[in-house]
GROMACS .gro file of C-alpha atoms in nm:
model
  420
    1MET     CA    1   0.046  -4.919   1.856
    2GLU     CA    2  -0.007  -4.935   1.481
    3THR     CA    3   0.366  -4.981   1.421
    4VAL     CA    4   0.446  -5.195   1.727
    5ASN     CA    5   0.222  -5.492   1.648
    6PRO     CA    6   0.343  -5.544   1.287
    7GLY     CA    7   0.700  -5.505   1.413
    8LEU     CA    8   0.645  -5.773   1.675
    9ILE     CA    9   0.488  -6.001   1.416
   10LEU     CA   10   0.788  -5.948   1.187
   11LEU     CA   11   1.024  -6.024   1.478
   12VAL     CA   12   0.842  -6.347   1.566
   13ILE     CA   13   0.840  -6.457   1.201
   14ASN     CA   14   1.213  -6.387   1.171
   15LEU     CA   15   1.297  -6.576   1.491
   16PHE     CA   16   1.093  -6.875   1.370
   17LEU     CA   17   1.261  -6.870   1.028
   18LEU     CA   18   1.604  -6.843   1.190
   19TRP     CA   19   1.525  -7.146   1.406
   20LEU     CA   20   1.397  -7.339   1.103
   21ILE     CA   21   1.700  -7.251   0.892
   22MET     CA   22   1.973  -7.282   1.154
   23ALA     CA   23   1.858  -7.503   1.442
   24ALA     CA   24   1.554  -7.720   1.358
   25PRO     CA   25   1.626  -8.092   1.421
   26VAL     CA   26   1.588  -8.209   1.061
   27GLY     CA   27   1.762  -8.543   1.126
   28VAL     CA   28   1.914  -8.777   0.867
   29ARG     CA   29   1.811  -8.686   0.513
   30THR     CA   30   1.911  -8.815   0.169
   31LEU     CA   31   1.930  -8.594  -0.137
   32ARG     CA   32   1.867  -8.785  -0.461
   33ILE     CA   33   1.924  -8.624  -0.800
   34ILE     CA   34   1.904  -8.790  -1.145
   35ARG     CA   35   2.049  -8.635  -1.460
   36ARG     CA   36   2.075  -8.779  -1.814
   37PHE     CA   37   2.361  -8.703  -2.054
   38ASP     CA   38   2.413  -8.767  -2.424
   39ALA     CA   39   2.754  -8.924  -2.365
   40ARG     CA   40   2.914  -9.265  -2.333
   41PRO     CA   41   2.908  -9.405  -1.977
   42GLU     CA   42   3.287  -9.453  -1.986
   43HIS     CA   43   3.336  -9.083  -2.054
   44VAL     CA   44   3.100  -8.977  -1.774
   45TRP     CA   45   3.262  -9.228  -1.539
   46SER     CA   46   3.608  -9.086  -1.605
   47ALA     CA   47   3.479  -8.758  -1.461
   48ILE     CA   48   3.274  -8.870  -1.161
   49ASP     CA   49   3.512  -9.142  -1.040
   50PRO     CA   50   3.747  -8.978  -0.782
   51LEU     CA   51   4.034  -9.174  -0.940
   52GLY     CA   52   3.916  -9.137  -1.300
   53GLU     CA   53   4.122  -8.996  -1.585
   54HIS     CA   54   3.930  -8.666  -1.578
   55ALA     CA   55   3.845  -8.655  -1.205
   56ASP     CA   56   3.974  -8.297  -1.179
   57TRP     CA   57   3.735  -8.160  -1.446
   58ASN     CA   58   3.542  -7.961  -1.184
   59PRO     CA   59   3.658  -7.595  -1.162
   60SER     CA   60   3.632  -7.614  -0.782
   61LEU     CA   61   3.863  -7.917  -0.769
   62ILE     CA   62   4.239  -7.863  -0.801
   63SER     CA   63   4.336  -8.231  -0.801
   64SER     CA   64   4.202  -8.578  -0.723
   65ARG     CA   65   4.454  -8.860  -0.684
   66ALA     CA   66   4.502  -9.196  -0.513
   67ALA     CA   67   4.603  -9.181  -0.148
   68ASP     CA   68   4.708  -9.548  -0.127
   69GLU     CA   69   4.836  -9.823  -0.357
   70GLU     CA   70   4.513 -10.024  -0.355
   71GLY     CA   71   4.296  -9.735  -0.475
   72ARG     CA   72   4.064  -9.750  -0.175
   73PHE     CA   73   4.131  -9.388  -0.080
   74ALA     CA   74   4.139  -9.068  -0.284
   75ARG     CA   75   4.288  -8.734  -0.179
   76GLN     CA   76   4.113  -8.429  -0.324
   77ALA     CA   77   4.235  -8.068  -0.310
   78TYR     CA   78   3.979  -7.786  -0.348
   79ASP     CA   79   4.012  -7.423  -0.447
   80HIS     CA   80   3.849  -7.330  -0.114
   81LEU     CA   81   4.108  -7.217   0.140
   82ASP     CA   82   4.172  -7.332   0.496
   83ARG     CA   83   4.253  -7.100   0.788
   84ASN     CA   84   4.615  -7.068   0.673
   85GLY     CA   85   4.527  -6.981   0.314
   86ALA     CA   86   4.616  -7.326   0.173
   87PRO     CA   87   4.376  -7.536  -0.040
   88ILE     CA   88   4.146  -7.756   0.169
   89GLU     CA   89   4.216  -8.128   0.122
   90ARG     CA   90   3.986  -8.420   0.195
   91VAL     CA   91   4.048  -8.795   0.190
   92LEU     CA   92   3.764  -9.015   0.062
   93GLU     CA   93   3.723  -9.384   0.140
   94ILE     CA   94   3.582  -9.542  -0.176
   95SER     CA   95   3.372  -9.860  -0.190
   96ARG     CA   96   3.308  -9.992  -0.543
   97GLU     CA   97   2.988 -10.193  -0.592
   98ASP     CA   98   3.029 -10.261  -0.965
   99ARG     CA   99   3.191 -10.110  -1.274
  100PHE     CA  100   2.981  -9.793  -1.271
  101THR     CA  101   2.879  -9.759  -0.903
  102PHE     CA  102   3.071  -9.640  -0.600
  103SER     CA  103   3.005  -9.511  -0.249
  104ALA     CA  104   3.228  -9.272  -0.058
  105ARG     CA  105   3.267  -9.116   0.282
  106VAL     CA  106   3.508  -8.853   0.414
  107VAL     CA  107   3.772  -8.987   0.653
  108ASP     CA  108   3.997  -8.682   0.677
  109ASP     CA  109   3.964  -8.306   0.624
  110THR     CA  110   4.233  -8.040   0.668
  111ALA     CA  111   3.975  -7.779   0.776
  112LEU     CA  112   3.690  -7.956   0.961
  113ASP     CA  113   3.688  -8.201   1.250
  114ARG     CA  114   3.602  -8.561   1.164
  115THR     CA  115   3.279  -8.537   1.363
  116PHE     CA  116   3.142  -8.305   1.093
  117TRP     CA  117   3.151  -8.597   0.847
  118ALA     CA  118   3.036  -8.868   1.090
  119SER     CA  119   2.695  -8.918   0.925
  120TYR     CA  120   2.792  -8.821   0.569
  121SER     CA  121   2.798  -9.067   0.278
  122GLU     CA  122   2.760  -9.037  -0.098
  123ARG     CA  123   2.669  -9.286  -0.369
  124ARG     CA  124   2.699  -9.234  -0.745
  125GLN     CA  125   2.572  -9.474  -1.010
  126LEU     CA  126   2.564  -9.474  -1.391
  127ARG     CA  127   2.300  -9.645  -1.602
  128ALA     CA  128   2.331  -9.668  -1.980
  129GLU     CA  129   2.012  -9.693  -2.187
  130GLY     CA  130   1.974  -9.637  -2.561
  131GLY     CA  131   2.278  -9.414  -2.605
  132VAL     CA  132   2.187  -9.202  -2.299
  133THR     CA  133   2.378  -9.222  -1.972
  134GLU     CA  134   2.180  -9.166  -1.652
  135LEU     CA  135   2.367  -9.048  -1.342
  136VAL     CA  136   2.209  -9.103  -1.001
  137ILE     CA  137   2.359  -8.917  -0.703
  138GLU     CA  138   2.254  -8.983  -0.344
  139GLN     CA  139   2.394  -8.778  -0.054
  140THR     CA  140   2.306  -8.869   0.303
  141ASP     CA  141   2.385  -8.669   0.616
  142ARG     CA  142   2.240  -8.557   0.949
  143TYR     CA  143   2.119  -8.195   0.946
  144ARG     CA  144   2.034  -7.936   1.207
  145GLY     CA  145   1.838  -7.664   1.029
  146ILE     CA  146   1.747  -7.674   0.662
  147ALA     CA  147   2.008  -7.419   0.544
  148PHE     CA  148   2.289  -7.666   0.473
  149LEU     CA  149   2.047  -7.920   0.324
  150VAL     CA  150   1.919  -7.659   0.076
  151PHE     CA  151   2.276  -7.545   0.004
  152ARG     CA  152   2.389  -7.897  -0.082
  153TYR     CA  153   2.089  -7.949  -0.308
  154PHE     CA  154   2.167  -7.643  -0.517
  155ALA     CA  155   2.540  -7.722  -0.508
  156LEU     CA  156   2.468  -8.063  -0.663
  157ARG     CA  157   2.248  -7.908  -0.930
  158ARG     CA  158   2.522  -7.656  -1.009
  159GLU     CA  159   2.782  -7.934  -1.031
  160LEU     CA  160   2.566  -8.133  -1.274
  161ARG     CA  161   2.509  -7.831  -1.499
  162SER     CA  162   2.882  -7.771  -1.506
  163LEU     CA  163   2.943  -8.142  -1.580
  164GLU     CA  164   2.699  -8.124  -1.871
  165SER     CA  165   2.894  -7.830  -2.012
  166TRP     CA  166   3.222  -8.022  -1.978
  167LEU     CA  167   3.081  -8.331  -2.151
  168LYS     CA  168   2.960  -8.119  -2.445
  169THR     CA  169   3.254  -7.881  -2.488
  170GLY     CA  170   3.545  -8.037  -2.301
  171LYS     CA  171   3.565  -7.727  -2.085
  172ALA     CA  172   3.387  -7.673  -1.755
  173LYS     CA  173   3.288  -7.336  -1.623
  174LYS     CA  174   3.141  -7.221  -1.296
  175VAL     CA  175   2.768  -7.173  -1.337
  176GLY     CA  176   2.500  -7.012  -1.125
  177MET     CA  177   2.356  -6.663  -1.093
  178PHE     CA  178   2.267  -6.660  -0.725
  179GLU     CA  179   2.580  -6.493  -0.584
  180ARG     CA  180   2.627  -6.241  -0.866
  181PRO     CA  181   2.564  -5.870  -0.787
  182PRO     CA  182   2.258  -5.829  -1.017
  183MET     CA  183   2.085  -6.120  -0.844
  184GLN     CA  184   2.167  -5.978  -0.501
  185VAL     CA  185   2.023  -5.640  -0.601
  186LEU     CA  186   1.706  -5.818  -0.717
  187LEU     CA  187   1.684  -6.011  -0.389
  188ALA     CA  188   1.728  -5.687  -0.193
  189ILE     CA  189   1.436  -5.533  -0.387
  190ILE     CA  190   1.224  -5.844  -0.323
  191SER     CA  191   1.313  -5.827   0.047
  192THR     CA  192   1.207  -5.460   0.059
  193LEU     CA  193   0.872  -5.545  -0.099
  194LEU     CA  194   0.819  -5.832   0.148
  195PHE     CA  195   0.889  -5.599   0.442
  196TRP     CA  196   0.646  -5.338   0.306
  197PRO     CA  197   0.313  -5.495   0.421
  198PHE     CA  198   0.439  -5.514   0.781
  199PHE     CA  199   0.473  -5.134   0.789
  200GLY     CA  200   0.152  -5.059   0.595
  201LEU     CA  201   0.102  -5.053   0.219
  202THR     CA  202   0.152  -4.679   0.201
  203LEU     CA  203   0.431  -4.449   0.084
  204ASN     CA  204   0.552  -4.416   0.443
  205GLY     CA  205   0.553  -4.795   0.476
  206LEU     CA  206   0.761  -4.828   0.159
  207VAL     CA  207   1.008  -4.567   0.287
  208LEU     CA  208   1.038  -4.755   0.616
  209SER     CA  209   1.095  -5.093   0.447
  210THR     CA  210   1.353  -4.933   0.216
  211ILE     CA  211   1.535  -4.783   0.514
  212LEU     CA  212   1.537  -5.125   0.681
  213THR     CA  213   1.691  -5.281   0.370
  214LEU     CA  214   1.960  -5.009   0.357
  215VAL     CA  215   2.039  -5.067   0.725
  216ILE     CA  216   2.076  -5.441   0.659
  217VAL     CA  217   2.312  -5.370   0.367
  218MET     CA  218   2.517  -5.134   0.586
  219HIS     CA  219   2.535  -5.398   0.860
  220GLU     CA  220   2.658  -5.670   0.623
  221LEU     CA  221   2.910  -5.432   0.464
  222GLY     CA  222   3.060  -5.393   0.811
  223HIS     CA  223   3.109  -5.770   0.833
  224MET     CA  224   3.260  -5.776   0.483
  225ALA     CA  225   3.501  -5.492   0.566
  226ALA     CA  226   3.627  -5.694   0.863
  227TYR     CA  227   3.662  -6.008   0.650
  228ARG     CA  228   3.867  -5.819   0.392
  229ALA     CA  229   4.085  -5.664   0.665
  230PHE     CA  230   4.172  -6.017   0.783
  231GLY     CA  231   4.261  -6.128   0.430
  232HIS     CA  232   3.937  -6.295   0.312
  233ARG     CA  233   3.977  -6.216  -0.058
  234THR     CA  234   3.646  -6.371  -0.164
  235ALA     CA  235   3.418  -6.232   0.110
  236ARG     CA  236   3.067  -6.177  -0.024
  237MET     CA  237   2.714  -6.088   0.082
  238ILE     CA  238   2.400  -6.289   0.014
  239PHE     CA  239   2.052  -6.141   0.058
  240ILE     CA  240   1.778  -6.364   0.195
  241PRO     CA  241   1.433  -6.206   0.144
  242LEU     CA  242   1.248  -6.129   0.468
  243LEU     CA  243   1.540  -6.247   0.683
  244GLY     CA  244   1.798  -5.991   0.571
  245GLY     CA  245   2.152  -6.063   0.456
  246ILE     CA  246   2.448  -6.286   0.537
  247ALA     CA  247   2.814  -6.194   0.493
  248ILE     CA  248   3.032  -6.495   0.409
  249GLY     CA  249   3.408  -6.504   0.452
  250GLY     CA  250   3.650  -6.657   0.207
  251ARG     CA  251   3.806  -6.907   0.450
  252PRO     CA  252   3.766  -7.039   0.808
  253TYR     CA  253   3.865  -6.814   1.098
  254ASN     CA  254   4.224  -6.833   1.219
  255SER     CA  255   4.179  -6.689   1.570
  256HIS     CA  256   3.911  -6.606   1.825
  257PHE     CA  257   4.003  -6.239   1.784
  258GLU     CA  258   3.933  -6.258   1.411
  259ALA     CA  259   3.600  -6.435   1.466
  260ALA     CA  260   3.489  -6.187   1.732
  261THR     CA  261   3.593  -5.881   1.531
  262CYS     CA  262   3.418  -6.002   1.214
  263ALA     CA  263   3.099  -6.068   1.414
  264LEU     CA  264   3.116  -5.731   1.592
  265MET     CA  265   3.185  -5.514   1.287
  266GLY     CA  266   2.831  -5.547   1.150
  267ALA     CA  267   2.699  -5.333   1.433
  268GLY     CA  268   3.037  -5.160   1.463
  269MET     CA  269   3.015  -4.991   1.125
  270SER     CA  270   2.657  -4.880   1.194
  271ALA     CA  271   2.772  -4.734   1.526
  272PHE     CA  272   2.986  -4.487   1.331
  273VAL     CA  273   2.682  -4.390   1.123
  274VAL     CA  274   2.460  -4.310   1.425
  275PRO     CA  275   2.633  -3.983   1.527
  276ILE     CA  276   2.658  -3.878   1.162
  277ALA     CA  277   2.284  -3.936   1.118
  278ILE     CA  278   2.210  -3.739   1.437
  279VAL     CA  279   2.419  -3.446   1.306
  280GLY     CA  280   2.230  -3.475   0.974
  281HIS     CA  281   1.899  -3.460   1.161
  282GLU     CA  282   2.006  -3.149   1.354
  283ALA     CA  283   2.119  -2.982   1.031
  284ALA     CA  284   1.789  -3.065   0.861
  285VAL     CA  285   1.594  -2.910   1.148
  286ARG     CA  286   1.789  -2.583   1.131
  287ASN     CA  287   1.757  -2.540   0.754
  288PRO     CA  288   1.400  -2.484   0.624
  289ALA     CA  289   1.504  -2.608   0.278
  290THR     CA  290   1.587  -2.954   0.418
  291ALA     CA  291   1.324  -2.970   0.693
  292TYR     CA  292   1.140  -3.245   0.500
  293LEU     CA  293   1.436  -3.477   0.575
  294ASP     CA  294   1.382  -3.442   0.950
  295ARG     CA  295   1.152  -3.741   1.009
  296PRO     CA  296   1.321  -3.976   0.755
  297MET     CA  297   1.653  -3.912   0.934
  298LEU     CA  298   1.492  -3.991   1.269
  299VAL     CA  299   1.342  -4.310   1.129
  300LEU     CA  300   1.685  -4.406   0.993
  301ILE     CA  301   1.839  -4.352   1.337
  302LEU     CA  302   1.561  -4.556   1.502
  303VAL     CA  303   1.595  -4.847   1.258
  304LEU     CA  304   1.976  -4.836   1.286
  305GLY     CA  305   1.950  -4.862   1.662
  306GLY     CA  306   1.675  -5.123   1.671
  307PHE     CA  307   1.814  -5.359   1.407
  308ASN     CA  308   2.170  -5.355   1.538
  309LEU     CA  309   2.070  -5.378   1.904
  310LEU     CA  310   1.865  -5.685   1.812
  311ASN     CA  311   2.174  -5.836   1.648
  312LEU     CA  312   2.377  -5.763   1.962
  313LEU     CA  313   2.144  -5.967   2.185
  314PRO     CA  314   2.342  -6.233   2.375
  315MET     CA  315   2.193  -6.522   2.177
  316ALA     CA  316   2.401  -6.799   2.023
  317ARG     CA  317   2.307  -6.734   1.660
  318PHE     CA  318   2.325  -6.354   1.690
  319ASP     CA  319   2.636  -6.139   1.658
  320GLY     CA  320   2.626  -6.045   2.027
  321GLY     CA  321   2.623  -6.407   2.138
  322GLN     CA  322   2.911  -6.497   1.908
  323VAL     CA  323   3.123  -6.209   2.039
  324LEU     CA  324   3.046  -6.288   2.404
  325ARG     CA  325   3.139  -6.652   2.350
  326ARG     CA  326   3.481  -6.545   2.220
  327ILE     CA  327   3.552  -6.285   2.488
  328PHE     CA  328   3.445  -6.487   2.792
  329PRO     CA  329   3.577  -6.847   2.799
  330SER     CA  330   3.362  -6.978   3.087
  331LEU     CA  331   2.985  -7.010   3.117
  332GLY     CA  332   2.982  -6.799   3.432
  333THR     CA  333   3.156  -6.502   3.272
  334GLN     CA  334   2.938  -6.538   2.962
  335MET     CA  335   2.627  -6.512   3.179
  336LEU     CA  336   2.774  -6.206   3.354
  337GLY     CA  337   2.848  -6.044   3.018
  338SER     CA  338   2.497  -6.127   2.894
  339PHE     CA  339   2.353  -5.972   3.209
  340GLY     CA  340   2.536  -5.645   3.137
  341ILE     CA  341   2.392  -5.625   2.785
  342SER     CA  342   2.045  -5.719   2.913
  343ILE     CA  343   2.055  -5.434   3.166
  344VAL     CA  344   2.135  -5.180   2.893
  345ILE     CA  345   1.851  -5.315   2.677
  346ALA     CA  346   1.608  -5.309   2.970
  347VAL     CA  347   1.696  -4.947   3.049
  348THR     CA  348   1.653  -4.859   2.682
  349GLY     CA  349   1.306  -5.015   2.676
  350TRP     CA  350   1.210  -4.833   2.995
  351GLN     CA  351   1.331  -4.501   2.852
  352VAL     CA  352   1.111  -4.530   2.542
  353GLY     CA  353   0.804  -4.628   2.744
  354VAL     CA  354   0.788  -5.005   2.696
  355PRO     CA  355   0.582  -5.157   2.983
  356TYR     CA  356   0.810  -5.316   3.239
  357GLU     CA  357   0.611  -5.642   3.223
  358MET     CA  358   0.692  -5.671   2.852
  359ILE     CA  359   1.058  -5.593   2.922
  360ILE     CA  360   1.081  -5.866   3.185
  361VAL     CA  361   0.905  -6.125   2.966
  362SER     CA  362   1.118  -6.035   2.662
  363LEU     CA  363   1.445  -6.058   2.856
  364ALA     CA  364   1.334  -6.390   3.005
  365VAL     CA  365   1.263  -6.528   2.656
  366PHE     CA  366   1.595  -6.403   2.521
  367ALA     CA  367   1.778  -6.542   2.824
  368LEU     CA  368   1.619  -6.882   2.760
  369LEU     CA  369   1.709  -6.870   2.391
  370SER     CA  370   2.066  -6.768   2.476
  371MET     CA  371   2.113  -7.094   2.667
  372ILE     CA  372   2.031  -7.301   2.358
  373SER     CA  373   2.348  -7.431   2.196
  374ALA     CA  374   2.430  -7.290   1.855
  375GLY     CA  375   2.565  -7.621   1.730
  376ALA     CA  376   2.859  -7.452   1.562
  377VAL     CA  377   3.073  -7.643   1.314
  378LYS     CA  378   3.381  -7.784   1.489
  379MET     CA  379   3.708  -7.708   1.316
  380ARG     CA  380   3.994  -7.958   1.294
  381ASP     CA  381   4.237  -7.734   1.483
  382GLU     CA  382   4.161  -7.504   1.773
  383LEU     CA  383   4.156  -7.132   1.693
  384MET     CA  384   4.436  -6.916   1.825
  385PRO     CA  385   4.333  -6.786   2.170
  386MET     CA  386   4.271  -6.421   2.245
  387ARG     CA  387   4.533  -6.219   2.424
  388PRO     CA  388   4.418  -6.006   2.720
  389ALA     CA  389   4.458  -5.686   2.518
  390GLU     CA  390   4.242  -5.832   2.239
  391ARG     CA  391   3.970  -5.932   2.488
  392LEU     CA  392   3.969  -5.580   2.630
  393LEU     CA  393   3.953  -5.422   2.283
  394VAL     CA  394   3.667  -5.640   2.158
  395GLY     CA  395   3.481  -5.618   2.490
  396LEU     CA  396   3.493  -5.240   2.491
  397GLY     CA  397   3.383  -5.238   2.128
  398LEU     CA  398   3.087  -5.465   2.205
  399TYR     CA  399   2.953  -5.257   2.493
  400ALA     CA  400   3.024  -4.932   2.308
  401ALA     CA  401   2.814  -5.059   2.015
  402VAL     CA  402   2.534  -5.163   2.252
  403ILE     CA  403   2.530  -4.823   2.424
  404ILE     CA  404   2.549  -4.623   2.098
  405HIS     CA  405   2.259  -4.810   1.940
  406SER     CA  406   2.059  -4.790   2.263
  407TYR     CA  407   2.110  -4.413   2.262
  408ALA     CA  408   2.001  -4.405   1.896
  409ILE     CA  409   1.670  -4.565   1.993
  410VAL     CA  410   1.613  -4.337   2.293
  411PHE     CA  411   1.705  -4.022   2.098
  412SER     CA  412   1.497  -4.093   1.785
  413ALA     CA  413   1.196  -4.235   1.970
  414GLY     CA  414   1.192  -3.939   2.206
  415VAL     CA  415   1.179  -3.689   1.919
  416LEU     CA  416   0.944  -3.889   1.695
  417PHE     CA  417   0.680  -3.984   1.951
  418ASN     CA  418   0.697  -3.669   2.162
  419SER     CA  419   0.649  -3.454   1.851
  420GLY     CA  420   0.351  -3.658   1.740
   0.00000   0.00000   0.00000
């Protein structure tokens, strides 16, 4: 009981944070940032005006040019790639209020559906005072979850730091430390320390929190391996303390098979580790010199199974829900597929001695959560459909991963708790 209650508390906290970050109805919000530059307003305007002389100063922007003869629309090409590997292009409708003020909204996007930009607008204004130029940026949009709101805030700050560098030196460079490997290592260490109190502020608790962090890294590396296999050259991993990690691809998905495989491979890679860890445990037991590794190996197997089985739950924001949604096109077949996974999880809980009342309540809660829409971003073009052979392959992979990680829990829990 000493380890179950903190684990449940950690699970509830994570589910709440996931809801807050990904699904909370934040509504319409406006980001407002002010930055002052020691530069002439004309020079700053030439950079921030989409049709200005230096509109393509930003390293993330390949080009920015007029899309009509009147100058009411601007077409911008970005270094981010679309599903076919071509630069993403957006068309802005520009409304000029005065010499140094304009508003813009997105009317076309080669990657995203127009509904994504339905509530988006941006306003930029320059004010010149005493040799200092003040830039005011206001971005308005409707948000569901705070993740994208926070991302845009830091993206604007990064853009303004890069603009300041360009105004001073004539050369812009990409700034920011967040996605660099040293920062990710630091965030992983912070995450480990935040997990520690939930498992007890002891050496064993630190070992357990470290194992959990390693399992998270292994899971995200599985996603990244799949991204790279499908040609995402800039796939990367970002650690979020207490929540774990997120693997990000280098472009939008091209097919449902690609999306399902990339979602499945987080648990898929760990599924290959489970039998290796079990063999390692058996070898440690037989050799007195390595007997001290017995329990850490069992804990690793237990955490591998528990973390990845949790990710395979048939919930919209979890890997399992994303894979099920790709394999089964109709709601009825999705519910049938979810039922199959729920049965395996219920049997797993029964095998390790979880009270059946708790199993029923937990499955009811997860079933309710699985019916909540994920609110996924709608792409401009439909993804390529899955072929029957691809559905069979991914479906077998999904249920194989569920069964392997369920067995990992039953095996490790049986040895750990039966041996005292």
